mmCIF file of C-alpha atoms and ligand atoms in Angstrom:
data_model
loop_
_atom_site.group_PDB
_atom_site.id
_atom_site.type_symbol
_atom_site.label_atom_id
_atom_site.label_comp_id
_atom_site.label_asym_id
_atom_site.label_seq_id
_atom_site.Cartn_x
_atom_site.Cartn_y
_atom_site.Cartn_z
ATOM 1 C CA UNK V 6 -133.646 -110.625 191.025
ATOM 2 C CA UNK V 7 -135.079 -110.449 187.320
ATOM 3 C CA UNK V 8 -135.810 -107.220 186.113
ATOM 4 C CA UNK V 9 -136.566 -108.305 182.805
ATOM 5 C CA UNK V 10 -136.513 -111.157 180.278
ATOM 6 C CA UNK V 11 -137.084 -111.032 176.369
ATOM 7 C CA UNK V 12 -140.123 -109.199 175.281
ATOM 8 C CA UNK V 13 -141.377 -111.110 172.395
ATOM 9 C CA UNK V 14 -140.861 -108.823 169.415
ATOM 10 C CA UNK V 15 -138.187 -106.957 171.597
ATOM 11 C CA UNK V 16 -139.273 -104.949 174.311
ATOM 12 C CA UNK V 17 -136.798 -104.618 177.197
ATOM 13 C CA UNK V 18 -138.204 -103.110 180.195
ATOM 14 C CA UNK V 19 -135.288 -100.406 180.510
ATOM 15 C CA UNK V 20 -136.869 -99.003 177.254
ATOM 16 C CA UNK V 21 -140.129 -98.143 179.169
ATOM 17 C CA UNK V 22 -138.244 -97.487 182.496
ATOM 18 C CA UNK V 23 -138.570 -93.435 183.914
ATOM 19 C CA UNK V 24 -136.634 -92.971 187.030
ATOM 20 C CA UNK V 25 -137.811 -89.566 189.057
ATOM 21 C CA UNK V 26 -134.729 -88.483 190.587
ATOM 22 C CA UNK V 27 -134.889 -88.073 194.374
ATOM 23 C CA UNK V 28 -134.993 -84.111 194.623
ATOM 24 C CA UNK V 29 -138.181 -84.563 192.567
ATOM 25 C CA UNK V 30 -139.855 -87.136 194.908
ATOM 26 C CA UNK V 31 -139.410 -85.136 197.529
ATOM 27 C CA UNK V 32 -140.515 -81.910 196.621
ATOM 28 C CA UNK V 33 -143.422 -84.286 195.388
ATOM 29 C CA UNK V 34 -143.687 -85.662 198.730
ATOM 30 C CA UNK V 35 -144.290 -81.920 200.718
ATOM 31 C CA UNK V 36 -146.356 -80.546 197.757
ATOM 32 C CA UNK V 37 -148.800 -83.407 198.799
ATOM 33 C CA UNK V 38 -148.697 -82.820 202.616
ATOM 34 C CA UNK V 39 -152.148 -80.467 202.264
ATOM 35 C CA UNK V 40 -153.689 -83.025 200.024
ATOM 36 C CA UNK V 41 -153.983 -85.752 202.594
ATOM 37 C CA UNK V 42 -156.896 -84.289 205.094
ATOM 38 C CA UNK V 43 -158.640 -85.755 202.567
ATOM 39 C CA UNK V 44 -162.157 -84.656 200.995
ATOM 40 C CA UNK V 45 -164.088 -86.938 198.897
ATOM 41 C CA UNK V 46 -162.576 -88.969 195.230
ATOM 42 C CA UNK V 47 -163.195 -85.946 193.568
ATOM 43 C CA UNK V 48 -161.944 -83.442 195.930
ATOM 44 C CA UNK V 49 -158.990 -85.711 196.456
ATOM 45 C CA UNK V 50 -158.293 -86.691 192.781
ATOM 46 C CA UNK V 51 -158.187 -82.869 191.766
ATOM 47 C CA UNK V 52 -156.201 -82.140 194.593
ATOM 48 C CA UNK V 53 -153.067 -84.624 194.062
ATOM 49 C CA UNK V 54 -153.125 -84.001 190.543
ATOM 50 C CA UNK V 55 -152.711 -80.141 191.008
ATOM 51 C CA UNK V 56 -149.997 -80.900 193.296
ATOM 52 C CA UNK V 57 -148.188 -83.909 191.695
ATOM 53 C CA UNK V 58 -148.175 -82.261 188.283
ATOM 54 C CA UNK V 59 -145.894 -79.341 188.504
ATOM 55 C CA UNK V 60 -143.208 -82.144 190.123
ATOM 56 C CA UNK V 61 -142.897 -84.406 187.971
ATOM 57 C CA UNK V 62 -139.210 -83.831 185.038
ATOM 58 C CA UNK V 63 -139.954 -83.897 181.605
ATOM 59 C CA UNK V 64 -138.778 -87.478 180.926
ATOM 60 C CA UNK V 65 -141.221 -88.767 183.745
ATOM 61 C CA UNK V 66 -144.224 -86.505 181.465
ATOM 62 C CA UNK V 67 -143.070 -87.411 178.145
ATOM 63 C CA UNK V 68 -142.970 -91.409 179.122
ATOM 64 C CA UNK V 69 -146.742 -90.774 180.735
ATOM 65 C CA UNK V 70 -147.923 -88.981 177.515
ATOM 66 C CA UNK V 71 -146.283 -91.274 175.088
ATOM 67 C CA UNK V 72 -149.019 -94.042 176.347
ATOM 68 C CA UNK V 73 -151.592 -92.607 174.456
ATOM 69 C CA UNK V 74 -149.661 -93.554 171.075
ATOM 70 C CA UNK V 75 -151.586 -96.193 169.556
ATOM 71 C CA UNK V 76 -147.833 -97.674 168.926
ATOM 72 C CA UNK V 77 -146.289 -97.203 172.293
ATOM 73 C CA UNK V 78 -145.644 -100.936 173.906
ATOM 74 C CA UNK V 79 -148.287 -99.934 176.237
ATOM 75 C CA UNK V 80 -145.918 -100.282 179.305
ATOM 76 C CA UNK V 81 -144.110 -97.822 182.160
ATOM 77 C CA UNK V 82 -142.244 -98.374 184.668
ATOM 78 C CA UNK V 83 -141.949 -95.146 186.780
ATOM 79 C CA UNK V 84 -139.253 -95.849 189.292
ATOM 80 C CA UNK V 85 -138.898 -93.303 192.111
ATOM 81 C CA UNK V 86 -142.111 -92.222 193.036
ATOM 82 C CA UNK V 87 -142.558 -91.030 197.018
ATOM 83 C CA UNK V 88 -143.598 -93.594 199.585
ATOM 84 C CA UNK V 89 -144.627 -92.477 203.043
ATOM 85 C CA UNK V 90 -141.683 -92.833 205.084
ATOM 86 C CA UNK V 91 -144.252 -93.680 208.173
ATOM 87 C CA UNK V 92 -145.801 -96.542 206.260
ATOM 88 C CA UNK V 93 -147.665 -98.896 208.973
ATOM 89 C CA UNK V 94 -147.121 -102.597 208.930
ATOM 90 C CA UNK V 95 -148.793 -104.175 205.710
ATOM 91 C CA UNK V 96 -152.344 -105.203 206.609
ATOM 92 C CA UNK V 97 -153.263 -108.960 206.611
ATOM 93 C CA UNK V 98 -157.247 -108.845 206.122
ATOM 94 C CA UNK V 99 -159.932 -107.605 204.114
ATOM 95 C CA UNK V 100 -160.855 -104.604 205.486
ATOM 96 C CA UNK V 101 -157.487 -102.882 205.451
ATOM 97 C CA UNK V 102 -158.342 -99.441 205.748
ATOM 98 C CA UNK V 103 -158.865 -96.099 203.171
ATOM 99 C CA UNK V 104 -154.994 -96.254 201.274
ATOM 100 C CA UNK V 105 -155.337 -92.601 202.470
ATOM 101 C CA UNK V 106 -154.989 -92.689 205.716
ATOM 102 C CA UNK V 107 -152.536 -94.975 205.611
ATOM 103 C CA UNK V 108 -150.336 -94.245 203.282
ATOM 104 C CA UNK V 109 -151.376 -90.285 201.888
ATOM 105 C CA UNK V 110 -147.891 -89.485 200.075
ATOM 106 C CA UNK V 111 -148.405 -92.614 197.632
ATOM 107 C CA UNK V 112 -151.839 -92.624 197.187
ATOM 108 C CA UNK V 113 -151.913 -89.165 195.845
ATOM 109 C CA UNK V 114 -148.730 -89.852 193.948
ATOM 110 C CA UNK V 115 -150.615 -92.909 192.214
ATOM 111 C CA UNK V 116 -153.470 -90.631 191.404
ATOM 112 C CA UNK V 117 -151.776 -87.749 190.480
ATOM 113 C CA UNK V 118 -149.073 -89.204 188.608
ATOM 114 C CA UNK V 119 -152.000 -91.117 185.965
ATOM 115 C CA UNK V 120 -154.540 -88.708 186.403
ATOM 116 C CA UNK V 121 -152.216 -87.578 182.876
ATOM 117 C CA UNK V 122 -154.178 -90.845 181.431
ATOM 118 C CA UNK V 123 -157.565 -89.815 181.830
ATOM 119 C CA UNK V 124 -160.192 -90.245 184.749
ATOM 120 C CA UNK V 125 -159.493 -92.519 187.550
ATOM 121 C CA UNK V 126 -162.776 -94.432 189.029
ATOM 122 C CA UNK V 127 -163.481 -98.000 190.375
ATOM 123 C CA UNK V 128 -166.738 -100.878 190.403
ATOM 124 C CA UNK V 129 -169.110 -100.152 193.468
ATOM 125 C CA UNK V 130 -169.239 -104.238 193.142
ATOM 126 C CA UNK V 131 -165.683 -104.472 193.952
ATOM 127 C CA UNK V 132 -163.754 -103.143 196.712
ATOM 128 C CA UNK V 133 -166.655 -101.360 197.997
ATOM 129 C CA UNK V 134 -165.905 -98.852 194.721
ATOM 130 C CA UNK V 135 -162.879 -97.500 196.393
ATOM 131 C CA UNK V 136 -160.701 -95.446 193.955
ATOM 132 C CA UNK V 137 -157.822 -96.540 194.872
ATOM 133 C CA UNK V 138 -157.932 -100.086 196.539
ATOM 134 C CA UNK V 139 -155.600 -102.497 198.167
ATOM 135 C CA UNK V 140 -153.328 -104.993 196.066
ATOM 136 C CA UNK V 141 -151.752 -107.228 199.564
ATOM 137 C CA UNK V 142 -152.155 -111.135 200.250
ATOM 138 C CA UNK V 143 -154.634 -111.705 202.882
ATOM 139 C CA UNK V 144 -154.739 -114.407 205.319
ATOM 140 C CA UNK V 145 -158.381 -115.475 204.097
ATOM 141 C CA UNK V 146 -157.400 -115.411 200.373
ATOM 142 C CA UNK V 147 -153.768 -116.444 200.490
ATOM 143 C CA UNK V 148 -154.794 -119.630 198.305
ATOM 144 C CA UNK V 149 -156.609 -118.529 195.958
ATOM 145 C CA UNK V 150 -156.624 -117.248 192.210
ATOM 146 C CA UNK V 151 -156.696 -113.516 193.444
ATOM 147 C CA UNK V 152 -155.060 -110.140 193.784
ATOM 148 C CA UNK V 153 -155.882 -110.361 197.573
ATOM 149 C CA UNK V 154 -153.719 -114.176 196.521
ATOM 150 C CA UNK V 155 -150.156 -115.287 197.265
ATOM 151 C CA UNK V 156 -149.632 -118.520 197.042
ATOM 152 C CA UNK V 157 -151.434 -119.454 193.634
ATOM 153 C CA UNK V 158 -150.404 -117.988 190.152
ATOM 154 C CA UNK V 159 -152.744 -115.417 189.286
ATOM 155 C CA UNK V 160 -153.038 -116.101 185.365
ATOM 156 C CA UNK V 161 -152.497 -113.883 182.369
ATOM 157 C CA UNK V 162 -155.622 -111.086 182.572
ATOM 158 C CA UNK V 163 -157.046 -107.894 180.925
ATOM 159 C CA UNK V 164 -158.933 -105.975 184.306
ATOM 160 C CA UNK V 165 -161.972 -106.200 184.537
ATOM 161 C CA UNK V 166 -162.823 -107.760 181.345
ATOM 162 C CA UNK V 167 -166.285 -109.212 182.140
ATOM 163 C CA UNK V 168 -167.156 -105.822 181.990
ATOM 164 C CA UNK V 169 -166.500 -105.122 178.303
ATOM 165 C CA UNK V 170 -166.556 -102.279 176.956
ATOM 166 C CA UNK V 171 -166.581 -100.761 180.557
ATOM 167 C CA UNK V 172 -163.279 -102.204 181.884
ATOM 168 C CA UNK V 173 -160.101 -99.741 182.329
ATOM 169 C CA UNK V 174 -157.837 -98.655 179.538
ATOM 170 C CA UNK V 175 -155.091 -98.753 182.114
ATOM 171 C CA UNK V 176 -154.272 -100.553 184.951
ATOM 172 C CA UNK V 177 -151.546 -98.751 187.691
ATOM 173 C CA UNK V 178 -150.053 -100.517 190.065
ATOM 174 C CA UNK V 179 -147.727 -98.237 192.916
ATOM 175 C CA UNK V 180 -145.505 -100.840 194.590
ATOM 176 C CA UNK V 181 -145.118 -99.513 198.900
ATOM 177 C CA UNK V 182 -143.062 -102.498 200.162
ATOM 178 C CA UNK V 183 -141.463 -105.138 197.596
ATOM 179 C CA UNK V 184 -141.793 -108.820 198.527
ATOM 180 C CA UNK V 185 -138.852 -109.295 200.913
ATOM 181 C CA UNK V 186 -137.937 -112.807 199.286
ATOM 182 C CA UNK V 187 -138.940 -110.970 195.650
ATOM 183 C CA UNK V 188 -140.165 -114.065 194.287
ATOM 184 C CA UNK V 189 -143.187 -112.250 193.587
ATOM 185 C CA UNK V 190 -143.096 -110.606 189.947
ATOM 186 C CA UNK V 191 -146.028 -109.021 187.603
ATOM 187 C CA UNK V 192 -145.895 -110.590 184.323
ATOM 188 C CA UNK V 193 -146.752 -108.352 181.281
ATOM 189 C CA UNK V 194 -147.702 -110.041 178.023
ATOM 190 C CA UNK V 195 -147.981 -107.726 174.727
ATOM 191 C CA UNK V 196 -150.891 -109.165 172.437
ATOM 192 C CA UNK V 197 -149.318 -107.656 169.620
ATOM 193 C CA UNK V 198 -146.125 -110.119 170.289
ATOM 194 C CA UNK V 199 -148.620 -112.945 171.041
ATOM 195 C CA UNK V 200 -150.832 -112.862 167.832
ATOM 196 C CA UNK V 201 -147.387 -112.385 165.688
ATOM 197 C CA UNK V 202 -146.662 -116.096 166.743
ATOM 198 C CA UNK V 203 -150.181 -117.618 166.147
ATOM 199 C CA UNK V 204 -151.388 -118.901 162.998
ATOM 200 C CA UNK V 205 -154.102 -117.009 160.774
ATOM 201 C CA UNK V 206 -156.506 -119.712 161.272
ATOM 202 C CA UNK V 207 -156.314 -119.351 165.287
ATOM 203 C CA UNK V 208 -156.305 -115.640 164.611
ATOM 204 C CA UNK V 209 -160.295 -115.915 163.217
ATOM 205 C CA UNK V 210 -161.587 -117.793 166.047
ATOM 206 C CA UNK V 211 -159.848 -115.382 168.415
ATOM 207 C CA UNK V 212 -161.201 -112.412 166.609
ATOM 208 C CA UNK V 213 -165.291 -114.144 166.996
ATOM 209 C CA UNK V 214 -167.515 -113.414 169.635
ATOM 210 C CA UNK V 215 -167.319 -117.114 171.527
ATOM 211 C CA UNK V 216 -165.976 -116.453 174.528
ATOM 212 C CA UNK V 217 -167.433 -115.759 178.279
ATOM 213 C CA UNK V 218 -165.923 -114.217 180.722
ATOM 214 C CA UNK V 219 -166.918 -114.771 184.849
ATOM 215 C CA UNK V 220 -166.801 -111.717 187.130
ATOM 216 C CA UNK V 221 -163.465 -112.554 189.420
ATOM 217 C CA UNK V 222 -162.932 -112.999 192.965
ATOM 218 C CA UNK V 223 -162.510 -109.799 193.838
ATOM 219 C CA UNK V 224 -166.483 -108.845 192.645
ATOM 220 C CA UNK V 225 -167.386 -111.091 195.820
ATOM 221 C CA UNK V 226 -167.840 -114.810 193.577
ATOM 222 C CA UNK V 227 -168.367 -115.290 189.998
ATOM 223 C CA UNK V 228 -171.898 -113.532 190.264
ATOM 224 C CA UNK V 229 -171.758 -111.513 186.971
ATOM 225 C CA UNK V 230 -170.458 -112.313 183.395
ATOM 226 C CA UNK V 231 -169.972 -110.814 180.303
ATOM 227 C CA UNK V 232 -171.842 -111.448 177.143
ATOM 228 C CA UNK V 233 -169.942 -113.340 174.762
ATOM 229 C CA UNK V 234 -166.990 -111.201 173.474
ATOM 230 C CA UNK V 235 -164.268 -111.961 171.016
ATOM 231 C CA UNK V 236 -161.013 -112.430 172.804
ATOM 232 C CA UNK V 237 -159.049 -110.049 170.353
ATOM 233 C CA UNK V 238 -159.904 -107.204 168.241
ATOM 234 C CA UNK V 239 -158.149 -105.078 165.229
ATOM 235 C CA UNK V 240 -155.692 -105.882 163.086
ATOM 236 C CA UNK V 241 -153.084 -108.844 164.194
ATOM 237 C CA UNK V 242 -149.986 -105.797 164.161
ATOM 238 C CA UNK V 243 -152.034 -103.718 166.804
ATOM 239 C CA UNK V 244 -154.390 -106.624 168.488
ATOM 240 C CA UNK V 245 -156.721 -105.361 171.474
ATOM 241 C CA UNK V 246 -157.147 -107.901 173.681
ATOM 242 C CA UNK V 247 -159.928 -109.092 175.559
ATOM 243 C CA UNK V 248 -158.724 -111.921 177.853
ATOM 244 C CA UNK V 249 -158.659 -113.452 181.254
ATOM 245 C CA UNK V 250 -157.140 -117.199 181.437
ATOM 246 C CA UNK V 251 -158.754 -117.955 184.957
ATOM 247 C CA UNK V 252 -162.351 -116.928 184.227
ATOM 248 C CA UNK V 253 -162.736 -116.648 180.417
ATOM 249 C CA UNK V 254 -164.278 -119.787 178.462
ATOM 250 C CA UNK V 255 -164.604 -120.523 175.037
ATOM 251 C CA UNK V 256 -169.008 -121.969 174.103
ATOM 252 C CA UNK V 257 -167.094 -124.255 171.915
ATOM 253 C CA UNK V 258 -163.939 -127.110 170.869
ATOM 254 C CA UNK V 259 -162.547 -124.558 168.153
ATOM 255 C CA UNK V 260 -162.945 -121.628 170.796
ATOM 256 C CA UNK V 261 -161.156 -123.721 173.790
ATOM 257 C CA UNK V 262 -158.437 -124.357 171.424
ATOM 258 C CA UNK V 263 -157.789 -121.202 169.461
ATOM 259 C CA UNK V 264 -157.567 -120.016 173.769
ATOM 260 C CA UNK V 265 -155.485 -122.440 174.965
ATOM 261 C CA UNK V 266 -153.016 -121.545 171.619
ATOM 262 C CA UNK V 267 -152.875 -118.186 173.012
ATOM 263 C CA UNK V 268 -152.081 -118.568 176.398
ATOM 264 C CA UNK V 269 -149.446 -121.055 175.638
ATOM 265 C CA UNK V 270 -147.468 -118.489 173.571
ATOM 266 C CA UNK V 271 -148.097 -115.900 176.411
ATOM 267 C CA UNK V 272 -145.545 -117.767 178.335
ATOM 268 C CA UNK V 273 -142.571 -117.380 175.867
ATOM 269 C CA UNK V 274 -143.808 -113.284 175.197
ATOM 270 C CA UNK V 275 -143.592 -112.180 178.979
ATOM 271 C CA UNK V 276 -141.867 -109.938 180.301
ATOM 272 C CA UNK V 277 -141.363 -110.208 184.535
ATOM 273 C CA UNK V 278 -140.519 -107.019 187.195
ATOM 274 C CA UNK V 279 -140.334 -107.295 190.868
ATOM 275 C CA UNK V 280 -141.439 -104.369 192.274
ATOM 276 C CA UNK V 281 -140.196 -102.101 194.696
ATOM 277 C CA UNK V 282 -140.791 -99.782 197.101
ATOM 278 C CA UNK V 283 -141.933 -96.567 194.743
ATOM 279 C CA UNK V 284 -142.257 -98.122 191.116
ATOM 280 C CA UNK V 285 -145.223 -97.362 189.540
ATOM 281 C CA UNK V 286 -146.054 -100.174 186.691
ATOM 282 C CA UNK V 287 -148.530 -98.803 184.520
ATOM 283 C CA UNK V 288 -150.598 -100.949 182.138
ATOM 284 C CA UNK V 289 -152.437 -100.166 178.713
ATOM 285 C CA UNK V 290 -155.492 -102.703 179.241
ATOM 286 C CA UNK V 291 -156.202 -103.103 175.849
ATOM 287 C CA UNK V 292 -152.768 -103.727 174.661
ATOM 288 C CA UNK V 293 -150.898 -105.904 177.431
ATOM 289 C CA UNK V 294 -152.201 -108.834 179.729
ATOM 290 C CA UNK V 295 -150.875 -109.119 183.391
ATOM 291 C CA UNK V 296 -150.717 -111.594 186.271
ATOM 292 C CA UNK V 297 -148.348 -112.328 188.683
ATOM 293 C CA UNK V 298 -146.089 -115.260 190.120
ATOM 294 C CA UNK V 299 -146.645 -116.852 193.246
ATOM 295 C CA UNK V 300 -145.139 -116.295 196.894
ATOM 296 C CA UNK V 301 -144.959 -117.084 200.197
ATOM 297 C CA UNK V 302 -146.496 -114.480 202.522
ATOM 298 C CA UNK V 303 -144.764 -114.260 206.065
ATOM 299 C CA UNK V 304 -147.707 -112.121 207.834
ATOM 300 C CA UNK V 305 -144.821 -109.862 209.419
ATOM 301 C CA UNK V 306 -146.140 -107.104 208.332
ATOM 302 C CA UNK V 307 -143.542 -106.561 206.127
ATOM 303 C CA UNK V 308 -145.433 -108.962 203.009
ATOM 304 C CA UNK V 309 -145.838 -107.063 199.752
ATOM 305 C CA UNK V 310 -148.171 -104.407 199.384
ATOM 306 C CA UNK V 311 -149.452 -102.025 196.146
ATOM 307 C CA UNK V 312 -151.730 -99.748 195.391
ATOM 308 C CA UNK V 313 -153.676 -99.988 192.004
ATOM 309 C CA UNK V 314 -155.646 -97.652 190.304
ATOM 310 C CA UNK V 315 -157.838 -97.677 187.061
ATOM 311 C CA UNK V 316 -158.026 -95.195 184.767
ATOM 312 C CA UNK V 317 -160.663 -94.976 181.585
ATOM 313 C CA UNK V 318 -158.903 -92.646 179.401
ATOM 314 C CA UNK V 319 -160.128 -89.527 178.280
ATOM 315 C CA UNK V 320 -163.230 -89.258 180.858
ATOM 316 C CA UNK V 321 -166.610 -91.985 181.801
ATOM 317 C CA UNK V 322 -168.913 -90.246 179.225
ATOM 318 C CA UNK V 323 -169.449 -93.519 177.379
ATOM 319 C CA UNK V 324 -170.593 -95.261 180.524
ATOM 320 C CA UNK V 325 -172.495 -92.097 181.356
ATOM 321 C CA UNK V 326 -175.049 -94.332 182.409
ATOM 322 C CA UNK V 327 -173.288 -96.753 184.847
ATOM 323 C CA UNK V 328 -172.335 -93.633 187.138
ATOM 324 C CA UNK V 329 -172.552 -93.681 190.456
ATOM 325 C CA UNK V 330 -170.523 -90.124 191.571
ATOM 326 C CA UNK V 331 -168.268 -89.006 189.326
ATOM 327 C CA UNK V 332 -165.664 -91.591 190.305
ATOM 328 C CA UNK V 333 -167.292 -94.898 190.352
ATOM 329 C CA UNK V 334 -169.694 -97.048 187.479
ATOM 330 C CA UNK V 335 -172.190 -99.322 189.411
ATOM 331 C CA UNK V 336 -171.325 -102.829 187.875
HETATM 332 O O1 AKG L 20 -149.990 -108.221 192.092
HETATM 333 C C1 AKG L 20 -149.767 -107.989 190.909
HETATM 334 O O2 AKG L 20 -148.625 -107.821 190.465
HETATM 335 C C2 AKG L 20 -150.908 -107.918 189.935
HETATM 336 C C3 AKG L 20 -152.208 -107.754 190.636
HETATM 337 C C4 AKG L 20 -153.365 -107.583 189.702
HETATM 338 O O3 AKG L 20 -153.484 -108.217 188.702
HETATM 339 C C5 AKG L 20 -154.381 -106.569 190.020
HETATM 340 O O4 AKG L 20 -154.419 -106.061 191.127
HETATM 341 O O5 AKG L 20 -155.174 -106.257 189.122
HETATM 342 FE FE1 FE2 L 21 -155.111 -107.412 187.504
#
């Protein structure tokens, strides 16, 4: 199994690796027991983070906190974190069920763990707004371009980037079951790495506002889009990126190229992890582009299954506005 390949300008995934040792994950575990009657996203938010936060070692913290360093890769892998040991069968459809009810332990852990990052929340448009949601291949999607996908790649992406400046500044993904065949693996693509091996020239178109961006799958069709929005922003050393190779488009030639130049050298800058059970990948959404390889679903129950959550950093105040409850924006 790959746990990592070269990093473009050199990250190695065992720099950005935290491993919570298994005392810790399961004092974690009981300290959440309470948490799970549940409550609403608030309730519950406050709840796990009160009781994840006093469990989790210094080098688990200190690899949380040192995401908000404007230099930090803008990767973690937290290894270790509690999965219910009573976790039902991974669901094969859409409506799969609150995350909390069937599977407590982890989603708490997932929101307590990067509640650290700032304020976790989700799009009433997808995923009916849920907080935490679902990321599982579905028999009805298992074809297509799609977190709810399997068999087709699911390209290079910032989340929610139609919605710029009111996508996530991080993305976490909580792995609960690994793929059994691991052939599935999230890809993570620094834009810092990517820009350092494009041309100035290409650079400038990718820095212009010419690009559109359809809303994806998962906000029920390609119903919404984004203005036009440059693709990167900020200097070339410390890029944020603005991309999303399935539903992005350049209005012109020079825009379609200077795009297709950067996802090319995505390929050759990307690092791959299979998850497992209890690894929690977690994402800077400005800095790093993810998608994942395709697989073959066996509708056991045992297929892969994650739960994501996004987090704005710092709180929503700048989409004050778009609130719908404290937890979710209305786009
Ligand atoms: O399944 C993965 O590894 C990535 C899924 C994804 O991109 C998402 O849920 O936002
Ligand atoms: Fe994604």
């Amino acid at each position: 199994m790959v746990r990592s390949t070269a990093f473009g300008a050199g990250l190695d995934l065992a720099d950005v690796t935290r491993t919570l040792p298994a005392p810790h994950a399961a004092r974690l575990a009981d300290a959440l027991g309470p948490v799970r009657a549940g409550g609403d996203d608030a309730a519950f938010a406050d709840d796990a983070t009160a009781a994840v936060l006093p469990h989790l070692p210094a080098e688990v913290l200190h690899g949380l906190l040192g995401l908000r360093d404007p230099g930090a890769p803008g990767v973690l892998l937290v290894r270790g974190l509690p999965v219910d040991r009573d976790l039902p069968p991974t669901p094969t459809d859409r409506e799969r069920g609150d995350p909390r009810g069937l599977a407590p332990v982890a989603t708490g852990a997932l929101v307590g763990t990067t509640r650290l990052l700032g304020e976790p929340y989700g799009y009433r448009g997808e995923y009916h707004g849920d907080l935490v949601t679902h990321v599982l291949p579905t028999r009805a999607a298992a074809d297509a371009v799609s977190s709810s996908g399997a068999r087709a790649v699911l390209p290079h992406h910032s989340e929610s980037v139609h919605l710029h400046p009111h996508s996530p500044d991080f993305v976490a993904l909580l792995c609960l079951r690994g793929d059994p065949t691991a052939d599935a693996r999230t890809s993570v693509v620094a834009a810092g790495d990517v820009c350092a091996r494009l041309p100035e020239d290409v650079l400038e178109v990718l820095r212009l506002p010419l690009f559109h961006v359809r809303a994806p799958l998962s906000f029920g069709g390609h119903t919404m889009g984004s203005g036009p929005i440059p693709l990167i922003s900020g200097p070339s050393s410390a890029p944020e990126v603005h991309a999303e190779f399935a539903d992005m488009r350049g209005i012109d030639d020079r825009a379609q190229r200077a795009m297709a130049a950067f996802e090319q050298r995505c390929g050759g800058c990307a690092t791959q992890v299979a998850l497992e059970a209890g690894d929690l990948l977690v994402l800077d959404n400005r800095k790093v582009l993810h998608g994942r390889s395709s697989f073959a679903p066996q509708w056991r129950g045992l297929d892969r299954w994650c739960l994501r959550v996004l987090v704005r950093s710092g709180d929503l105040w700048s989409s004050r506005v778009y609130l719908d409850g404290r937890h979710r924006l209305v786009f």
